[in-house]
mmCIF file of C-alpha atoms in Angstrom:
data_model
loop_
_atom_site.group_PDB
_atom_site.id
_atom_site.type_symbol
_atom_site.label_atom_id
_atom_site.label_comp_id
_atom_site.label_asym_id
_atom_site.label_seq_id
_atom_site.Cartn_x
_atom_site.Cartn_y
_atom_site.Cartn_z
ATOM 1 C CA HIS A 1423 -5.539 30.661 -9.225
ATOM 2 C CA ASP A 1424 -5.010 26.887 -8.895
ATOM 3 C CA ASN A 1425 -5.095 26.645 -12.666
ATOM 4 C CA ASP A 1426 -2.313 29.265 -12.957
ATOM 5 C CA ILE A 1427 -0.059 27.142 -10.741
ATOM 6 C CA LEU A 1428 -0.759 24.008 -12.788
ATOM 7 C CA ILE A 1429 -0.046 25.864 -16.030
ATOM 8 C CA ARG A 1430 3.263 27.118 -14.622
ATOM 9 C CA LEU A 1431 4.245 23.635 -13.468
ATOM 10 C CA GLU A 1432 3.516 22.239 -16.926
ATOM 11 C CA ARG A 1433 5.521 25.031 -18.563
ATOM 12 C CA ALA A 1434 8.447 24.353 -16.202
ATOM 13 C CA PHE A 1435 8.522 20.710 -17.282
ATOM 14 C CA LEU A 1436 8.276 21.565 -20.973
ATOM 15 C CA LEU A 1437 10.938 24.288 -20.746
ATOM 16 C CA THR A 1438 13.288 21.948 -18.897
ATOM 17 C CA ASP A 1439 12.735 19.378 -21.636
ATOM 18 C CA ILE A 1440 13.592 21.960 -24.308
ATOM 19 C CA GLN A 1441 16.661 23.121 -22.363
ATOM 20 C CA SER A 1442 17.949 19.556 -22.091
ATOM 21 C CA ARG A 1443 17.738 19.278 -25.892
ATOM 22 C CA MET A 1444 19.582 22.592 -26.302
ATOM 23 C CA ALA A 1445 22.288 21.244 -23.962
ATOM 24 C CA GLY A 1446 22.779 18.299 -26.318
ATOM 25 C CA LEU A 1447 21.268 15.597 -24.101
ATOM 26 C CA VAL A 1448 19.832 13.417 -26.861
ATOM 27 C CA THR A 1449 20.180 9.817 -25.665
ATOM 28 C CA SER A 1450 19.508 10.144 -21.942
ATOM 29 C CA GLY A 1451 16.484 11.235 -19.964
ATOM 30 C CA ALA A 1452 14.930 11.401 -16.555
ATOM 31 C CA THR A 1453 11.651 10.709 -14.838
ATOM 32 C CA VAL A 1454 10.571 13.493 -12.496
ATOM 33 C CA ALA A 1455 8.021 14.021 -9.721
ATOM 34 C CA ILE A 1456 7.559 17.266 -7.805
ATOM 35 C CA CYS A 1457 5.130 18.663 -5.248
ATOM 36 C CA LEU A 1458 4.427 22.289 -4.456
ATOM 37 C CA ILE A 1459 2.638 22.781 -1.138
ATOM 38 C CA LYS A 1460 0.633 25.939 -0.490
ATOM 39 C CA LYS A 1461 -1.032 26.725 2.844
ATOM 40 C CA LYS A 1462 -4.305 28.566 2.685
ATOM 41 C CA PRO A 1463 -4.111 31.779 4.774
ATOM 42 C CA LYS A 1464 -5.850 31.654 8.165
ATOM 43 C CA SER A 1465 -6.864 28.050 7.606
ATOM 44 C CA ASN A 1466 -5.863 24.520 8.498
ATOM 45 C CA LYS A 1467 -5.981 23.535 4.820
ATOM 46 C CA ILE A 1468 -3.144 23.049 2.369
ATOM 47 C CA THR A 1469 -3.137 22.437 -1.354
ATOM 48 C CA ILE A 1470 -0.598 20.064 -2.856
ATOM 49 C CA TYR A 1471 0.149 20.598 -6.536
ATOM 50 C CA ALA A 1472 1.873 17.544 -8.001
ATOM 51 C CA ALA A 1473 3.417 16.989 -11.422
ATOM 52 C CA ASN A 1474 5.295 14.070 -12.915
ATOM 53 C CA VAL A 1475 6.593 12.409 -16.052
ATOM 54 C CA GLY A 1476 7.604 8.770 -16.235
ATOM 55 C CA ASP A 1477 7.394 6.427 -13.287
ATOM 56 C CA ALA A 1478 8.632 8.785 -10.584
ATOM 57 C CA ARG A 1479 5.810 8.934 -8.061
ATOM 58 C CA ALA A 1480 4.558 11.070 -5.173
ATOM 59 C CA VAL A 1481 2.483 9.438 -2.437
ATOM 60 C CA LEU A 1482 0.807 11.333 0.400
ATOM 61 C CA SER A 1483 0.397 9.775 3.814
ATOM 62 C CA SER A 1484 -2.583 11.457 5.309
ATOM 63 C CA THR A 1485 -4.194 11.214 8.721
ATOM 64 C CA SER A 1486 -7.083 13.381 7.593
ATOM 65 C CA SER A 1487 -9.349 13.526 4.604
ATOM 66 C CA ALA A 1488 -7.820 14.432 1.262
ATOM 67 C CA SER A 1489 -9.444 15.350 -2.030
ATOM 68 C CA VAL A 1490 -7.447 14.521 -5.173
ATOM 69 C CA GLY A 1491 -8.717 16.294 -8.267
ATOM 70 C CA GLY A 1492 -12.091 16.881 -6.617
ATOM 71 C CA LYS A 1493 -12.546 13.209 -5.613
ATOM 72 C CA SER A 1494 -12.577 12.605 -1.870
ATOM 73 C CA SER A 1495 -10.641 9.759 -0.330
ATOM 74 C CA SER A 1496 -11.453 8.145 2.979
ATOM 75 C CA SER A 1497 -10.576 9.900 6.193
ATOM 76 C CA SER A 1498 -8.564 6.968 7.561
ATOM 77 C CA ILE A 1499 -4.784 6.824 7.686
ATOM 78 C CA GLY A 1500 -3.545 5.794 4.296
ATOM 79 C CA ALA A 1501 -1.594 6.317 1.131
ATOM 80 C CA VAL A 1502 -2.936 8.693 -1.517
ATOM 81 C CA ARG A 1503 -1.156 8.633 -4.882
ATOM 82 C CA LEU A 1504 -0.675 12.167 -6.202
ATOM 83 C CA THR A 1505 0.877 11.265 -9.564
ATOM 84 C CA HIS A 1506 0.313 8.908 -12.495
ATOM 85 C CA ASP A 1507 2.872 6.381 -13.726
ATOM 86 C CA HIS A 1508 3.559 6.934 -17.437
ATOM 87 C CA ARG A 1509 4.630 3.396 -18.235
ATOM 88 C CA ALA A 1510 4.780 2.043 -21.766
ATOM 89 C CA ASP A 1511 2.209 -0.666 -20.903
ATOM 90 C CA ASP A 1512 -0.483 1.910 -19.953
ATOM 91 C CA PRO A 1513 -3.371 1.622 -22.485
ATOM 92 C CA GLU A 1514 -3.746 5.420 -22.794
ATOM 93 C CA GLU A 1515 -0.019 5.825 -23.433
ATOM 94 C CA ILE A 1516 -0.017 2.976 -25.982
ATOM 95 C CA SER A 1517 -2.880 4.676 -27.824
ATOM 96 C CA ARG A 1518 -1.057 8.036 -27.811
ATOM 97 C CA ILE A 1519 2.218 6.472 -29.020
ATOM 98 C CA GLU A 1520 0.513 4.471 -31.777
ATOM 99 C CA SER A 1521 -1.483 7.519 -32.949
ATOM 100 C CA THR A 1522 1.832 9.294 -33.653
ATOM 101 C CA GLY A 1523 3.222 6.354 -35.658
ATOM 102 C CA GLY A 1524 5.172 4.637 -32.888
ATOM 103 C CA PHE A 1525 4.745 1.216 -31.322
ATOM 104 C CA VAL A 1526 5.155 -0.562 -28.017
ATOM 105 C CA LEU A 1527 7.021 -3.880 -28.033
ATOM 106 C CA ARG A 1528 7.542 -5.955 -24.865
ATOM 107 C CA ASN A 1529 6.085 -3.085 -22.795
ATOM 108 C CA ARG A 1530 8.712 -0.675 -24.125
ATOM 109 C CA VAL A 1531 8.378 2.321 -26.455
ATOM 110 C CA LEU A 1532 9.905 1.221 -29.788
ATOM 111 C CA GLY A 1533 11.093 -1.849 -27.847
ATOM 112 C CA ILE A 1534 13.609 0.342 -25.949
ATOM 113 C CA LEU A 1535 12.204 2.558 -23.194
ATOM 114 C CA ALA A 1536 9.904 1.383 -20.364
ATOM 115 C CA VAL A 1537 8.429 4.859 -19.723
ATOM 116 C CA ALA A 1538 6.172 6.741 -22.108
ATOM 117 C CA ARG A 1539 6.987 10.221 -20.793
ATOM 118 C CA SER A 1540 10.264 11.746 -19.630
ATOM 119 C CA LEU A 1541 12.415 14.837 -19.728
ATOM 120 C CA GLY A 1542 15.134 14.263 -22.294
ATOM 121 C CA ASP A 1543 15.258 11.079 -24.389
ATOM 122 C CA HIS A 1544 15.152 13.375 -27.416
ATOM 123 C CA GLY A 1545 16.026 10.596 -29.839
ATOM 124 C CA MET A 1546 12.511 9.303 -29.118
ATOM 125 C CA LYS A 1547 10.782 12.626 -28.384
ATOM 126 C CA GLU A 1548 8.150 12.069 -31.054
ATOM 127 C CA TYR A 1549 6.780 9.260 -28.858
ATOM 128 C CA VAL A 1550 8.208 9.907 -25.374
ATOM 129 C CA ILE A 1551 6.854 13.327 -24.480
ATOM 130 C CA GLY A 1552 7.668 15.714 -21.636
ATOM 131 C CA LYS A 1553 4.100 16.838 -20.878
ATOM 132 C CA PRO A 1554 3.460 16.038 -17.190
ATOM 133 C CA HIS A 1555 0.488 14.601 -15.359
ATOM 134 C CA LEU A 1556 -0.843 17.338 -13.034
ATOM 135 C CA SER A 1557 -2.962 17.034 -9.908
ATOM 136 C CA THR A 1558 -4.317 19.203 -7.121
ATOM 137 C CA THR A 1559 -4.972 17.750 -3.681
ATOM 138 C CA GLU A 1560 -6.666 19.530 -0.795
ATOM 139 C CA VAL A 1561 -5.659 18.369 2.694
ATOM 140 C CA ILE A 1562 -7.182 19.385 6.009
ATOM 141 C CA LEU A 1563 -4.473 19.460 8.636
ATOM 142 C CA PRO A 1564 -5.256 18.306 12.161
ATOM 143 C CA THR A 1565 -5.837 21.130 14.621
ATOM 144 C CA THR A 1566 -3.921 19.919 17.636
ATOM 145 C CA THR A 1567 -2.555 22.131 20.375
ATOM 146 C CA VAL A 1568 0.516 21.142 22.355
ATOM 147 C CA THR A 1569 0.584 22.505 25.888
ATOM 148 C CA ILE A 1570 3.807 22.479 27.844
ATOM 149 C CA ASP A 1571 3.807 22.729 31.673
ATOM 150 C CA ASP A 1572 4.734 26.421 31.702
ATOM 151 C CA GLY A 1573 2.148 27.195 29.004
ATOM 152 C CA VAL A 1574 4.736 27.915 26.311
ATOM 153 C CA MET A 1575 5.305 25.662 23.332
ATOM 154 C CA ASP A 1576 9.002 25.271 22.650
ATOM 155 C CA THR A 1577 9.198 23.831 19.122
ATOM 156 C CA GLU A 1578 12.980 23.607 19.214
ATOM 157 C CA HIS A 1579 12.932 21.127 22.109
ATOM 158 C CA ASN A 1580 9.581 19.432 21.460
ATOM 159 C CA THR A 1581 9.897 18.526 17.802
ATOM 160 C CA GLU A 1582 9.317 14.833 18.518
ATOM 161 C CA ASN A 1583 5.980 15.524 20.220
ATOM 162 C CA ILE A 1584 4.817 17.729 17.347
ATOM 163 C CA CYS A 1585 5.809 15.119 14.748
ATOM 164 C CA MET A 1586 3.861 12.455 16.626
ATOM 165 C CA LEU A 1587 0.730 14.612 16.472
ATOM 166 C CA ASN A 1588 0.892 15.253 12.735
ATOM 167 C CA LYS A 1589 1.996 12.213 10.768
ATOM 168 C CA GLN A 1590 1.311 13.592 7.315
ATOM 169 C CA PHE A 1591 4.104 13.391 4.785
ATOM 170 C CA ILE A 1592 4.863 12.852 1.112
ATOM 171 C CA ILE A 1593 7.186 10.202 -0.304
ATOM 172 C CA ILE A 1594 8.681 11.133 -3.672
ATOM 173 C CA ALA A 1595 10.665 8.328 -5.276
ATOM 174 C CA CYS A 1596 11.407 6.616 -8.577
ATOM 175 C CA ASP A 1597 10.729 3.105 -9.840
ATOM 176 C CA GLY A 1598 13.640 1.759 -7.781
ATOM 177 C CA LEU A 1599 11.246 1.913 -4.838
ATOM 178 C CA TRP A 1600 7.846 1.591 -6.493
ATOM 179 C CA ASP A 1601 8.755 -1.525 -8.503
ATOM 180 C CA VAL A 1602 9.319 -3.456 -5.254
ATOM 181 C CA ILE A 1603 6.896 -1.924 -2.747
ATOM 182 C CA MET A 1604 3.267 -0.795 -2.806
ATOM 183 C CA ASP A 1605 2.247 2.767 -1.877
ATOM 184 C CA GLN A 1606 0.666 1.748 1.439
ATOM 185 C CA GLU A 1607 3.664 -0.416 2.381
ATOM 186 C CA ALA A 1608 6.021 2.542 1.868
ATOM 187 C CA VAL A 1609 3.802 4.796 3.998
ATOM 188 C CA ASP A 1610 3.616 2.167 6.749
ATOM 189 C CA MET A 1611 7.406 1.740 6.742
ATOM 190 C CA VAL A 1612 7.961 5.478 7.224
ATOM 191 C CA ARG A 1613 5.275 5.699 9.927
ATOM 192 C CA ILE A 1614 6.929 3.039 12.122
ATOM 193 C CA ARG A 1615 10.383 4.624 11.861
#
């Protein structure tokens, strides 16, 4: 079932890439990061399906243990990267680009583009592909009960209390943020706000 979701996410990226070409968008492109969150029925677990191309990134702030692609991270409060930056200076991307006859010059594909994957950029599509990085992350949500004096939880008027109990969130941003701040710094900034 998880695999079906990942296949559909990949197809969505590839179809969007094809549609941008059909719309005549040859010389421009975009980096993209998305997350689909699915709660497991009758459980305190969620699954986060992430996909990205380029250097758009998704970072999870988790107060509980998370497992990214089957690898467990620590159970402390921290930043968990859900995506992979497809930069032109990445050794795997350089190898892929060179194997198709392209080159990387000054950390740019063909000396032009700093990302190795994107949607669009069809003038360079032979080297700058639209196939996304995909990941699955399992998160155990805290099981905290809020009790109000009269025994009824009023979520409309107690949103602040509920947010304070569950400080899990995802930051999705592009290189404008990630080029100047580390994952953990971004998470810490949001937490103190």
